[in-house]
JSON list of C-alpha atoms in Angstrom, two decimals:
[
{"chain": "A", "resi": 1, "resn": "ALA", "atom": "CA", "xyz": [22.98, 38.01, 112.38]},
{"chain": "A", "resi": 2, "resn": "GLN", "atom": "CA", "xyz": [19.28, 37.85, 113.05]},
{"chain": "A", "resi": 3, "resn": "SER", "atom": "CA", "xyz": [16.85, 35.59, 111.21]},
{"chain": "A", "resi": 4, "resn": "VAL", "atom": "CA", "xyz": [13.16, 34.80, 111.13]},
{"chain": "A", "resi": 5, "resn": "ALA", "atom": "CA", "xyz": [11.48, 31.54, 110.13]},
{"chain": "A", "resi": 6, "resn": "GLN", "atom": "CA", "xyz": [7.88, 31.15, 109.10]},
{"chain": "A", "resi": 7, "resn": "PRO", "atom": "CA", "xyz": [7.64, 27.39, 108.64]},
{"chain": "A", "resi": 8, "resn": "GLU", "atom": "CA", "xyz": [4.29, 27.39, 106.83]},
{"chain": "A", "resi": 9, "resn": "ASP", "atom": "CA", "xyz": [3.96, 28.91, 103.37]},
{"chain": "A", "resi": 10, "resn": "GLN", "atom": "CA", "xyz": [0.20, 28.44, 103.48]},
{"chain": "A", "resi": 11, "resn": "VAL", "atom": "CA", "xyz": [-2.37, 28.18, 106.27]},
{"chain": "A", "resi": 12, "resn": "ASN", "atom": "CA", "xyz": [-6.01, 27.38, 105.59]},
{"chain": "A", "resi": 13, "resn": "VAL", "atom": "CA", "xyz": [-8.69, 27.74, 108.24]},
{"chain": "A", "resi": 14, "resn": "ALA", "atom": "CA", "xyz": [-12.48, 27.76, 108.25]},
{"chain": "A", "resi": 15, "resn": "GLU", "atom": "CA", "xyz": [-14.28, 30.97, 109.08]},
{"chain": "A", "resi": 16, "resn": "GLY", "atom": "CA", "xyz": [-15.09, 31.17, 112.77]},
{"chain": "A", "resi": 17, "resn": "ASN", "atom": "CA", "xyz": [-12.28, 28.82, 113.77]},
{"chain": "A", "resi": 18, "resn": "PRO", "atom": "CA", "xyz": [-9.18, 29.96, 115.66]},
{"chain": "A", "resi": 19, "resn": "LEU", "atom": "CA", "xyz": [-6.08, 30.61, 113.59]},
{"chain": "A", "resi": 20, "resn": "THR", "atom": "CA", "xyz": [-2.36, 30.46, 114.31]},
{"chain": "A", "resi": 21, "resn": "VAL", "atom": "CA", "xyz": [0.45, 31.66, 112.07]},
{"chain": "A", "resi": 22, "resn": "LYS", "atom": "CA", "xyz": [3.83, 30.48, 113.33]},
{"chain": "A", "resi": 23, "resn": "CYS", "atom": "CA", "xyz": [7.06, 32.45, 113.66]},
{"chain": "A", "resi": 24, "resn": "THR", "atom": "CA", "xyz": [10.39, 31.63, 115.25]},
{"chain": "A", "resi": 25, "resn": "TYR", "atom": "CA", "xyz": [13.39, 33.91, 115.42]},
{"chain": "A", "resi": 26, "resn": "SER", "atom": "CA", "xyz": [17.08, 34.08, 116.12]},
{"chain": "A", "resi": 27, "resn": "VAL", "atom": "CA", "xyz": [18.66, 37.29, 117.38]},
{"chain": "A", "resi": 28, "resn": "SER", "atom": "CA", "xyz": [21.36, 38.29, 119.81]},
{"chain": "A", "resi": 29, "resn": "GLY", "atom": "CA", "xyz": [20.14, 40.26, 122.77]},
{"chain": "A", "resi": 30, "resn": "ASN", "atom": "CA", "xyz": [16.56, 41.21, 123.46]},
{"chain": "A", "resi": 31, "resn": "PRO", "atom": "CA", "xyz": [14.36, 40.96, 120.38]},
{"chain": "A", "resi": 32, "resn": "TYR", "atom": "CA", "xyz": [11.92, 43.50, 119.07]},
{"chain": "A", "resi": 33, "resn": "LEU", "atom": "CA", "xyz": [9.24, 41.51, 117.22]},
{"chain": "A", "resi": 34, "resn": "PHE", "atom": "CA", "xyz": [6.62, 42.61, 114.75]},
{"chain": "A", "resi": 35, "resn": "TRP", "atom": "CA", "xyz": [3.79, 41.25, 112.62]},
{"chain": "A", "resi": 36, "resn": "TYR", "atom": "CA", "xyz": [2.73, 42.85, 109.35]},
{"chain": "A", "resi": 37, "resn": "VAL", "atom": "CA", "xyz": [-0.10, 41.99, 106.95]},
{"chain": "A", "resi": 38, "resn": "GLN", "atom": "CA", "xyz": [-0.11, 42.50, 103.19]},
{"chain": "A", "resi": 39, "resn": "TYR", "atom": "CA", "xyz": [-3.32, 42.59, 101.21]},
{"chain": "A", "resi": 40, "resn": "PRO", "atom": "CA", "xyz": [-3.16, 42.11, 97.41]},
{"chain": "A", "resi": 41, "resn": "ASN", "atom": "CA", "xyz": [-1.53, 45.02, 95.55]},
{"chain": "A", "resi": 42, "resn": "ARG", "atom": "CA", "xyz": [-1.01, 46.97, 98.75]},
{"chain": "A", "resi": 43, "resn": "GLY", "atom": "CA", "xyz": [1.91, 47.74, 101.01]},
{"chain": "A", "resi": 44, "resn": "LEU", "atom": "CA", "xyz": [2.53, 46.06, 104.33]},
{"chain": "A", "resi": 45, "resn": "GLN", "atom": "CA", "xyz": [0.43, 47.19, 107.27]},
{"chain": "A", "resi": 46, "resn": "PHE", "atom": "CA", "xyz": [1.58, 47.06, 110.87]},
{"chain": "A", "resi": 47, "resn": "LEU", "atom": "CA", "xyz": [-0.43, 44.64, 113.05]},
{"chain": "A", "resi": 48, "resn": "LEU", "atom": "CA", "xyz": [1.33, 44.46, 116.38]},
{"chain": "A", "resi": 49, "resn": "LYS", "atom": "CA", "xyz": [4.69, 44.48, 118.14]},
{"chain": "A", "resi": 50, "resn": "TYR", "atom": "CA", "xyz": [6.48, 43.13, 121.17]},
{"chain": "A", "resi": 51, "resn": "ILE", "atom": "CA", "xyz": [9.15, 45.30, 122.76]},
{"chain": "A", "resi": 52, "resn": "THR", "atom": "CA", "xyz": [8.99, 44.46, 126.44]},
{"chain": "A", "resi": 53, "resn": "GLY", "atom": "CA", "xyz": [6.44, 43.70, 129.14]},
{"chain": "A", "resi": 54, "resn": "ASP", "atom": "CA", "xyz": [3.54, 41.26, 128.89]},
{"chain": "A", "resi": 55, "resn": "ASN", "atom": "CA", "xyz": [4.22, 38.27, 126.70]},
{"chain": "A", "resi": 56, "resn": "LEU", "atom": "CA", "xyz": [0.73, 38.43, 125.18]},
{"chain": "A", "resi": 57, "resn": "VAL", "atom": "CA", "xyz": [0.44, 41.37, 122.81]},
{"chain": "A", "resi": 58, "resn": "LYS", "atom": "CA", "xyz": [-2.85, 42.56, 121.35]},
{"chain": "A", "resi": 59, "resn": "GLY", "atom": "CA", "xyz": [-2.99, 44.32, 118.01]},
{"chain": "A", "resi": 60, "resn": "SER", "atom": "CA", "xyz": [-5.23, 45.46, 115.20]},
{"chain": "A", "resi": 61, "resn": "TYR", "atom": "CA", "xyz": [-8.29, 43.58, 113.86]},
{"chain": "A", "resi": 62, "resn": "GLY", "atom": "CA", "xyz": [-8.51, 41.26, 116.88]},
{"chain": "A", "resi": 63, "resn": "PHE", "atom": "CA", "xyz": [-5.09, 39.69, 116.36]},
{"chain": "A", "resi": 64, "resn": "GLU", "atom": "CA", "xyz": [-2.74, 38.86, 119.18]},
{"chain": "A", "resi": 65, "resn": "ALA", "atom": "CA", "xyz": [0.69, 37.27, 119.49]},
{"chain": "A", "resi": 66, "resn": "GLU", "atom": "CA", "xyz": [2.49, 35.50, 122.27]},
{"chain": "A", "resi": 67, "resn": "PHE", "atom": "CA", "xyz": [6.18, 36.02, 122.90]},
{"chain": "A", "resi": 68, "resn": "ASN", "atom": "CA", "xyz": [7.84, 32.83, 124.16]},
{"chain": "A", "resi": 69, "resn": "LYS", "atom": "CA", "xyz": [11.46, 33.45, 125.03]},
{"chain": "A", "resi": 70, "resn": "SER", "atom": "CA", "xyz": [12.37, 29.84, 125.78]},
{"chain": "A", "resi": 71, "resn": "GLN", "atom": "CA", "xyz": [11.01, 28.65, 122.43]},
{"chain": "A", "resi": 72, "resn": "THR", "atom": "CA", "xyz": [12.12, 31.83, 120.60]},
{"chain": "A", "resi": 73, "resn": "SER", "atom": "CA", "xyz": [8.67, 32.06, 119.08]},
{"chain": "A", "resi": 74, "resn": "PHE", "atom": "CA", "xyz": [6.17, 34.82, 118.37]},
{"chain": "A", "resi": 75, "resn": "HIS", "atom": "CA", "xyz": [3.11, 33.10, 116.93]},
{"chain": "A", "resi": 76, "resn": "LEU", "atom": "CA", "xyz": [0.22, 35.19, 115.62]},
{"chain": "A", "resi": 77, "resn": "LYS", "atom": "CA", "xyz": [-3.25, 34.17, 116.75]},
{"chain": "A", "resi": 78, "resn": "LYS", "atom": "CA", "xyz": [-6.89, 35.10, 116.43]},
{"chain": "A", "resi": 79, "resn": "PRO", "atom": "CA", "xyz": [-9.75, 33.39, 118.28]},
{"chain": "A", "resi": 80, "resn": "SER", "atom": "CA", "xyz": [-12.24, 33.50, 115.39]},
{"chain": "A", "resi": 81, "resn": "ALA", "atom": "CA", "xyz": [-11.10, 33.93, 111.78]},
{"chain": "A", "resi": 82, "resn": "LEU", "atom": "CA", "xyz": [-12.89, 36.05, 109.20]},
{"chain": "A", "resi": 83, "resn": "VAL", "atom": "CA", "xyz": [-12.82, 35.63, 105.43]},
{"chain": "A", "resi": 84, "resn": "SER", "atom": "CA", "xyz": [-11.46, 39.19, 105.27]},
{"chain": "A", "resi": 85, "resn": "ASP", "atom": "CA", "xyz": [-8.39, 38.07, 107.24]},
{"chain": "A", "resi": 86, "resn": "SER", "atom": "CA", "xyz": [-7.17, 36.26, 104.13]},
{"chain": "A", "resi": 87, "resn": "ALA", "atom": "CA", "xyz": [-3.83, 37.88, 103.28]},
{"chain": "A", "resi": 88, "resn": "LEU", "atom": "CA", "xyz": [-0.07, 37.44, 103.41]},
{"chain": "A", "resi": 89, "resn": "TYR", "atom": "CA", "xyz": [1.41, 37.73, 106.90]},
{"chain": "A", "resi": 90, "resn": "PHE", "atom": "CA", "xyz": [5.02, 38.59, 107.70]},
{"chain": "A", "resi": 91, "resn": "CYS", "atom": "CA", "xyz": [6.87, 38.23, 110.97]},
{"chain": "A", "resi": 92, "resn": "ALA", "atom": "CA", "xyz": [9.86, 40.53, 111.52]},
{"chain": "A", "resi": 93, "resn": "VAL", "atom": "CA", "xyz": [12.60, 40.94, 114.13]},
{"chain": "A", "resi": 94, "resn": "ARG", "atom": "CA", "xyz": [15.33, 43.36, 115.02]},
{"chain": "A", "resi": 95, "resn": "PRO", "atom": "CA", "xyz": [17.78, 43.39, 117.89]},
{"chain": "A", "resi": 96, "resn": "GLY", "atom": "CA", "xyz": [17.49, 46.36, 120.21]},
{"chain": "A", "resi": 97, "resn": "SER", "atom": "CA", "xyz": [20.75, 47.72, 118.87]},
{"chain": "A", "resi": 98, "resn": "ALA", "atom": "CA", "xyz": [19.65, 47.93, 115.25]},
{"chain": "A", "resi": 99, "resn": "ARG", "atom": "CA", "xyz": [17.04, 49.88, 113.29]},
{"chain": "A", "resi": 100, "resn": "GLN", "atom": "CA", "xyz": [16.44, 47.65, 110.29]},
{"chain": "A", "resi": 101, "resn": "LEU", "atom": "CA", "xyz": [13.98, 44.79, 110.39]},
{"chain": "A", "resi": 102, "resn": "THR", "atom": "CA", "xyz": [14.63, 41.27, 109.15]},
{"chain": "A", "resi": 103, "resn": "PHE", "atom": "CA", "xyz": [11.49, 39.71, 107.68]},
{"chain": "A", "resi": 104, "resn": "GLY", "atom": "CA", "xyz": [10.35, 36.13, 107.38]},
{"chain": "A", "resi": 105, "resn": "SER", "atom": "CA", "xyz": [9.33, 34.67, 104.04]},
{"chain": "A", "resi": 106, "resn": "GLY", "atom": "CA", "xyz": [5.64, 35.19, 104.71]},
{"chain": "A", "resi": 107, "resn": "THR", "atom": "CA", "xyz": [2.64, 32.94, 105.29]},
{"chain": "A", "resi": 108, "resn": "GLN", "atom": "CA", "xyz": [-0.41, 33.06, 103.04]},
{"chain": "A", "resi": 109, "resn": "LEU", "atom": "CA", "xyz": [-3.51, 32.79, 105.20]},
{"chain": "A", "resi": 110, "resn": "THR", "atom": "CA", "xyz": [-6.73, 31.70, 103.53]},
{"chain": "A", "resi": 111, "resn": "VAL", "atom": "CA", "xyz": [-9.95, 31.74, 105.53]},
{"chain": "A", "resi": 112, "resn": "LEU", "atom": "CA", "xyz": [-12.60, 29.60, 103.92]},
{"chain": "A", "resi": 113, "resn": "PRO", "atom": "CA", "xyz": [-16.28, 30.56, 104.18]},
{"chain": "B", "resi": 1, "resn": "GLY", "atom": "CA", "xyz": [2.11, 63.66, 103.72]},
{"chain": "B", "resi": 2, "resn": "ALA", "atom": "CA", "xyz": [-0.32, 61.29, 105.37]},
{"chain": "B", "resi": 3, "resn": "GLY", "atom": "CA", "xyz": [1.47, 58.17, 104.20]},
{"chain": "B", "resi": 4, "resn": "VAL", "atom": "CA", "xyz": [4.51, 56.91, 102.36]},
{"chain": "B", "resi": 5, "resn": "SER", "atom": "CA", "xyz": [4.14, 57.62, 98.67]},
{"chain": "B", "resi": 6, "resn": "GLN", "atom": "CA", "xyz": [5.97, 55.68, 95.96]},
{"chain": "B", "resi": 7, "resn": "SER", "atom": "CA", "xyz": [6.13, 56.34, 92.25]},
{"chain": "B", "resi": 8, "resn": "PRO", "atom": "CA", "xyz": [5.63, 54.98, 89.74]},
{"chain": "B", "resi": 9, "resn": "SER", "atom": "CA", "xyz": [3.31, 52.24, 90.96]},
{"chain": "B", "resi": 10, "resn": "ASN", "atom": "CA", "xyz": [4.23, 50.12, 87.95]},
{"chain": "B", "resi": 11, "resn": "LYS", "atom": "CA", "xyz": [7.24, 50.24, 85.65]},
{"chain": "B", "resi": 12, "resn": "VAL", "atom": "CA", "xyz": [8.01, 48.07, 82.64]},
{"chain": "B", "resi": 13, "resn": "THR", "atom": "CA", "xyz": [11.47, 48.52, 81.21]},
{"chain": "B", "resi": 14, "resn": "GLU", "atom": "CA", "xyz": [13.69, 46.83, 78.68]},
{"chain": "B", "resi": 15, "resn": "LYS", "atom": "CA", "xyz": [16.69, 44.84, 79.81]},
{"chain": "B", "resi": 16, "resn": "GLY", "atom": "CA", "xyz": [19.76, 47.06, 79.94]},
{"chain": "B", "resi": 17, "resn": "LYS", "atom": "CA", "xyz": [17.91, 50.32, 80.62]},
{"chain": "B", "resi": 18, "resn": "ASP", "atom": "CA", "xyz": [18.27, 52.37, 83.80]},
{"chain": "B", "resi": 19, "resn": "VAL", "atom": "CA", "xyz": [15.29, 53.02, 86.09]},
{"chain": "B", "resi": 20, "resn": "GLU", "atom": "CA", "xyz": [14.62, 55.41, 88.95]},
{"chain": "B", "resi": 21, "resn": "LEU", "atom": "CA", "xyz": [12.14, 54.68, 91.70]},
{"chain": "B", "resi": 22, "resn": "ARG", "atom": "CA", "xyz": [10.95, 57.40, 94.02]},
{"chain": "B", "resi": 23, "resn": "CYS", "atom": "CA", "xyz": [9.88, 57.35, 97.65]},
{"chain": "B", "resi": 24, "resn": "ASP", "atom": "CA", "xyz": [8.30, 60.23, 99.56]},
{"chain": "B", "resi": 25, "resn": "PRO", "atom": "CA", "xyz": [8.31, 59.38, 103.29]},
{"chain": "B", "resi": 26, "resn": "ILE", "atom": "CA", "xyz": [6.01, 60.61, 106.01]},
{"chain": "B", "resi": 27, "resn": "SER", "atom": "CA", "xyz": [6.92, 64.15, 106.94]},
{"chain": "B", "resi": 28, "resn": "GLY", "atom": "CA", "xyz": [9.15, 64.19, 110.01]},
{"chain": "B", "resi": 29, "resn": "HIS", "atom": "CA", "xyz": [10.21, 60.56, 109.73]},
{"chain": "B", "resi": 30, "resn": "THR", "atom": "CA", "xyz": [13.97, 60.44, 110.10]},
{"chain": "B", "resi": 31, "resn": "ALA", "atom": "CA", "xyz": [14.55, 56.89, 108.88]},
{"chain": "B", "resi": 32, "resn": "LEU", "atom": "CA", "xyz": [13.88, 55.53, 105.40]},
{"chain": "B", "resi": 33, "resn": "TYR", "atom": "CA", "xyz": [14.27, 51.96, 104.19]},
{"chain": "B", "resi": 34, "resn": "TRP", "atom": "CA", "xyz": [14.18, 50.22, 100.82]},
{"chain": "B", "resi": 35, "resn": "TYR", "atom": "CA", "xyz": [13.23, 46.55, 100.52]},
{"chain": "B", "resi": 36, "resn": "ARG", "atom": "CA", "xyz": [12.77, 44.26, 97.54]},
{"chain": "B", "resi": 37, "resn": "GLN", "atom": "CA", "xyz": [10.04, 41.61, 97.36]},
{"chain": "B", "resi": 38, "resn": "ARG", "atom": "CA", "xyz": [10.39, 39.04, 94.63]},
{"chain": "B", "resi": 39, "resn": "LEU", "atom": "CA", "xyz": [7.34, 37.06, 93.59]},
{"chain": "B", "resi": 40, "resn": "GLY", "atom": "CA", "xyz": [6.42, 34.55, 96.30]},
{"chain": "B", "resi": 41, "resn": "GLN", "atom": "CA", "xyz": [9.30, 35.54, 98.53]},
{"chain": "B", "resi": 42, "resn": "GLY", "atom": "CA", "xyz": [9.86, 37.59, 101.64]},
{"chain": "B", "resi": 43, "resn": "LEU", "atom": "CA", "xyz": [11.26, 41.07, 101.93]},
{"chain": "B", "resi": 44, "resn": "GLU", "atom": "CA", "xyz": [14.93, 41.57, 101.20]},
{"chain": "B", "resi": 45, "resn": "PHE", "atom": "CA", "xyz": [16.60, 44.56, 102.84]},
{"chain": "B", "resi": 46, "resn": "LEU", "atom": "CA", "xyz": [18.41, 46.87, 100.43]},
{"chain": "B", "resi": 47, "resn": "ILE", "atom": "CA", "xyz": [19.42, 50.14, 102.10]},
{"chain": "B", "resi": 48, "resn": "TYR", "atom": "CA", "xyz": [18.64, 52.30, 105.14]},
{"chain": "B", "resi": 49, "resn": "PHE", "atom": "CA", "xyz": [18.95, 56.06, 105.65]},
{"chain": "B", "resi": 50, "resn": "GLN", "atom": "CA", "xyz": [18.91, 57.72, 109.05]},
{"chain": "B", "resi": 51, "resn": "GLY", "atom": "CA", "xyz": [18.90, 61.51, 109.01]},
{"chain": "B", "resi": 52, "resn": "ASN", "atom": "CA", "xyz": [22.19, 62.89, 107.72]},
{"chain": "B", "resi": 53, "resn": "SER", "atom": "CA", "xyz": [24.21, 59.82, 108.73]},
{"chain": "B", "resi": 54, "resn": "ALA", "atom": "CA", "xyz": [25.96, 57.65, 106.18]},
{"chain": "B", "resi": 55, "resn": "PRO", "atom": "CA", "xyz": [23.45, 55.13, 104.80]},
{"chain": "B", "resi": 56, "resn": "ASP", "atom": "CA", "xyz": [23.63, 51.41, 105.53]},
{"chain": "B", "resi": 57, "resn": "LYS", "atom": "CA", "xyz": [24.11, 49.97, 102.04]},
{"chain": "B", "resi": 58, "resn": "SER", "atom": "CA", "xyz": [24.82, 46.44, 103.18]},
{"chain": "B", "resi": 59, "resn": "GLY", "atom": "CA", "xyz": [21.80, 44.95, 101.40]},
{"chain": "B", "resi": 60, "resn": "LEU", "atom": "CA", "xyz": [22.40, 46.32, 97.91]},
{"chain": "B", "resi": 61, "resn": "PRO", "atom": "CA", "xyz": [22.84, 43.23, 95.69]},
{"chain": "B", "resi": 62, "resn": "SER", "atom": "CA", "xyz": [25.29, 44.74, 93.19]},
{"chain": "B", "resi": 63, "resn": "ASP", "atom": "CA", "xyz": [26.95, 47.98, 92.14]},
{"chain": "B", "resi": 64, "resn": "ARG", "atom": "CA", "xyz": [24.13, 48.48, 89.62]},
{"chain": "B", "resi": 65, "resn": "PHE", "atom": "CA", "xyz": [21.96, 49.51, 92.57]},
{"chain": "B", "resi": 66, "resn": "SER", "atom": "CA", "xyz": [22.29, 52.87, 94.28]},
{"chain": "B", "resi": 67, "resn": "ALA", "atom": "CA", "xyz": [20.09, 55.16, 96.34]},
{"chain": "B", "resi": 68, "resn": "GLU", "atom": "CA", "xyz": [20.12, 58.75, 97.46]},
{"chain": "B", "resi": 69, "resn": "ARG", "atom": "CA", "xyz": [18.26, 60.75, 100.03]},
{"chain": "B", "resi": 70, "resn": "THR", "atom": "CA", "xyz": [18.55, 64.45, 100.67]},
{"chain": "B", "resi": 71, "resn": "GLY", "atom": "CA", "xyz": [18.20, 65.18, 104.37]},
{"chain": "B", "resi": 72, "resn": "GLU", "atom": "CA", "xyz": [14.97, 63.73, 105.69]},
{"chain": "B", "resi": 73, "resn": "SER", "atom": "CA", "xyz": [12.99, 64.00, 102.47]},
{"chain": "B", "resi": 74, "resn": "VAL", "atom": "CA", "xyz": [12.56, 62.15, 99.20]},
{"chain": "B", "resi": 75, "resn": "SER", "atom": "CA", "xyz": [14.69, 59.15, 98.30]},
{"chain": "B", "resi": 76, "resn": "THR", "atom": "CA", "xyz": [15.48, 57.75, 94.86]},
{"chain": "B", "resi": 77, "resn": "LEU", "atom": "CA", "xyz": [16.52, 54.16, 94.18]},
{"chain": "B", "resi": 78, "resn": "THR", "atom": "CA", "xyz": [18.36, 53.77, 90.87]},
{"chain": "B", "resi": 79, "resn": "ILE", "atom": "CA", "xyz": [18.97, 50.50, 89.08]},
{"chain": "B", "resi": 80, "resn": "GLN", "atom": "CA", "xyz": [21.40, 50.69, 86.18]},
{"chain": "B", "resi": 81, "resn": "ARG", "atom": "CA", "xyz": [21.54, 48.27, 83.25]},
{"chain": "B", "resi": 82, "resn": "THR", "atom": "CA", "xyz": [18.48, 46.39, 84.50]},
{"chain": "B", "resi": 83, "resn": "GLN", "atom": "CA", "xyz": [18.38, 42.60, 84.32]},
{"chain": "B", "resi": 84, "resn": "GLN", "atom": "CA", "xyz": [15.39, 40.26, 84.33]},
{"chain": "B", "resi": 85, "resn": "GLU", "atom": "CA", "xyz": [16.23, 39.13, 87.85]},
{"chain": "B", "resi": 86, "resn": "ASP", "atom": "CA", "xyz": [15.64, 42.72, 89.01]},
{"chain": "B", "resi": 87, "resn": "SER", "atom": "CA", "xyz": [11.92, 42.22, 88.39]},
{"chain": "B", "resi": 88, "resn": "ALA", "atom": "CA", "xyz": [10.23, 42.60, 91.79]},
{"chain": "B", "resi": 89, "resn": "VAL", "atom": "CA", "xyz": [8.17, 44.92, 93.92]},
{"chain": "B", "resi": 90, "resn": "TYR", "atom": "CA", "xyz": [10.34, 47.58, 95.51]},
{"chain": "B", "resi": 91, "resn": "LEU", "atom": "CA", "xyz": [8.96, 48.72, 98.84]},
{"chain": "B", "resi": 92, "resn": "CYS", "atom": "CA", "xyz": [9.89, 51.86, 100.71]},
{"chain": "B", "resi": 93, "resn": "ALA", "atom": "CA", "xyz": [9.19, 52.42, 104.41]},
{"chain": "B", "resi": 94, "resn": "SER", "atom": "CA", "xyz": [9.82, 55.20, 106.87]},
{"chain": "B", "resi": 95, "resn": "SER", "atom": "CA", "xyz": [9.84, 55.44, 110.64]},
{"chain": "B", "resi": 96, "resn": "GLY", "atom": "CA", "xyz": [10.05, 58.13, 113.25]},
{"chain": "B", "resi": 97, "resn": "ARG", "atom": "CA", "xyz": [12.81, 58.72, 115.75]},
{"chain": "B", "resi": 98, "resn": "ASP", "atom": "CA", "xyz": [11.41, 55.86, 117.83]},
{"chain": "B", "resi": 99, "resn": "SER", "atom": "CA", "xyz": [11.33, 52.87, 115.51]},
{"chain": "B", "resi": 100, "resn": "ASN", "atom": "CA", "xyz": [9.71, 50.78, 118.26]},
{"chain": "B", "resi": 101, "resn": "TYR", "atom": "CA", "xyz": [6.49, 51.59, 116.48]},
{"chain": "B", "resi": 102, "resn": "GLY", "atom": "CA", "xyz": [7.65, 49.82, 113.37]},
{"chain": "B", "resi": 103, "resn": "TYR", "atom": "CA", "xyz": [7.63, 51.07, 109.86]},
{"chain": "B", "resi": 104, "resn": "THR", "atom": "CA", "xyz": [5.02, 52.63, 107.63]},
{"chain": "B", "resi": 105, "resn": "PHE", "atom": "CA", "xyz": [5.25, 51.12, 104.18]},
{"chain": "B", "resi": 106, "resn": "GLY", "atom": "CA", "xyz": [4.38, 52.55, 100.82]},
{"chain": "B", "resi": 107, "resn": "SER", "atom": "CA", "xyz": [2.38, 50.55, 98.28]},
{"chain": "B", "resi": 108, "resn": "GLY", "atom": "CA", "xyz": [5.49, 49.73, 96.32]},
{"chain": "B", "resi": 109, "resn": "THR", "atom": "CA", "xyz": [6.70, 49.97, 92.75]},
{"chain": "B", "resi": 110, "resn": "ARG", "atom": "CA", "xyz": [6.23, 46.84, 90.66]},
{"chain": "B", "resi": 111, "resn": "LEU", "atom": "CA", "xyz": [9.21, 46.65, 88.29]},
{"chain": "B", "resi": 112, "resn": "THR", "atom": "CA", "xyz": [9.10, 44.33, 85.31]},
{"chain": "B", "resi": 113, "resn": "VAL", "atom": "CA", "xyz": [12.19, 43.94, 83.15]},
{"chain": "B", "resi": 114, "resn": "VAL", "atom": "CA", "xyz": [11.45, 42.46, 79.72]}
]
């Protein structure tokens, strides 16, 4: 069975600094990897995905993520954080053979002004 | 519709009562998913519908939970004899034939059992 780990419940970063939200996964076969963001009292919004191809994936709002097969990681990054990036971030995975996503427990990102 | 619509947005019910939660997916999306998000926790898969195929019910936590979907339209999640531990946000998502593009989520129904 597949699983996702987000080792940090909370990440704090100063505005303008780079940010990283960590994600590692376990899945049989080739993984399909996703990042979602959840703002307060709203549903999850799709940020970016990795299916195949370049290991560096660019998504919405200036976010990017790097797929590292040897480390089974898919960390979310942004070169310069904004206060408006403060939200709850979820990593998700599914094997190519399945349709349903398995989500991590989420990481609360707080960007301090 | 333009997005996934869920109703009600908030529901407070007494312990032991039955509740019905509704999800209206994006028109043309063949797949529909229900997840549960307890306070401070991640998303827990409940059930998945794909077209007219038999649903994947492997995530339903007990026989008090059930869901229906007619064709590729509205779905209803029913919780019978609600318990306090059922309190959570119930999220619905839908996806097109190519789920490589991920899901589109609704805003959820916040269920509080008192």
